[in-house]
């Protein structure tokens, strides 16, 4: 019974990790495709801001999934070493999400300011 629970638990963690990686990959692929298409059509920096905003949203969401996987992994039977590693990873990912979110909000205000002109 213990093996079944452990295997199911590992499957859940892997599923959440894969979801995070897929979200980041899809966002990066979408942004790269848009970058090429928009870069060929328009040669101004302004067209890239919406692409960066979308990529930032994908990155933020993907990082949240990866953090959730780390929390799940540590929740089963945490050791002090695992808790320390989780704290470090959570701090780094939280900081990344904070700065990504701040940059997204700043760029959204810039885009809205241009649209109002």
PDB file of N, CA and C in Angstrom, residues 1-9:
ATOM      1  N   UNK A   1       0.827  -1.203   0.000  1.00  0.00           N
ATOM      2  CA  UNK A   1       0.000   0.000   0.000  1.00  0.00           C
ATOM      3  C   UNK A   1       0.867   1.261   0.000  1.00  0.00           C
ATOM      4  N   UNK A   2       1.959   1.217   0.761  1.00  0.00           N
ATOM      5  CA  UNK A   2       2.864   2.369   0.825  1.00  0.00           C
ATOM      6  C   UNK A   2       3.504   2.678  -0.511  1.00  0.00           C
ATOM      7  N   UNK A   3       3.835   1.632  -1.263  1.00  0.00           N
ATOM      8  CA  UNK A   3       4.441   1.834  -2.582  1.00  0.00           C
ATOM      9  C   UNK A   3       3.449   2.484  -3.543  1.00  0.00           C
ATOM     10  N   UNK A   4       2.191   2.076  -3.446  1.00  0.00           N
ATOM     11  CA  UNK A   4       1.166   2.650  -4.329  1.00  0.00           C
ATOM     12  C   UNK A   4       0.995   4.137  -4.034  1.00  0.00           C
ATOM     13  N   UNK A   5       0.943   4.487  -2.756  1.00  0.00           N
ATOM     14  CA  UNK A   5       0.808   5.897  -2.381  1.00  0.00           C
ATOM     15  C   UNK A   5       2.028   6.707  -2.820  1.00  0.00           C
ATOM     16  N   UNK A   6       3.211   6.156  -2.605  1.00  0.00           N
ATOM     17  CA  UNK A   6       4.439   6.862  -2.989  1.00  0.00           C
ATOM     18  C   UNK A   6       4.501   7.051  -4.505  1.00  0.00           C
ATOM     19  N   UNK A   7       4.137   5.999  -5.247  1.00  0.00           N
ATOM     20  CA  UNK A   7       4.145   6.109  -6.706  1.00  0.00           C
ATOM     21  C   UNK A   7       3.112   7.123  -7.195  1.00  0.00           C
ATOM     22  N   UNK A   8       1.918   7.102  -6.593  1.00  0.00           N
ATOM     23  CA  UNK A   8       0.884   8.072  -6.955  1.00  0.00           C
ATOM     24  C   UNK A   8       1.310   9.487  -6.628  1.00  0.00           C
ATOM     25  N   UNK A   9       1.953   9.634  -5.495  1.00  0.00           N
ATOM     26  CA  UNK A   9       2.447  10.942  -5.066  1.00  0.00           C
ATOM     27  C   UNK A   9       3.521  11.453  -6.030  1.00  0.00           C
TER      28      UNK A   9
END
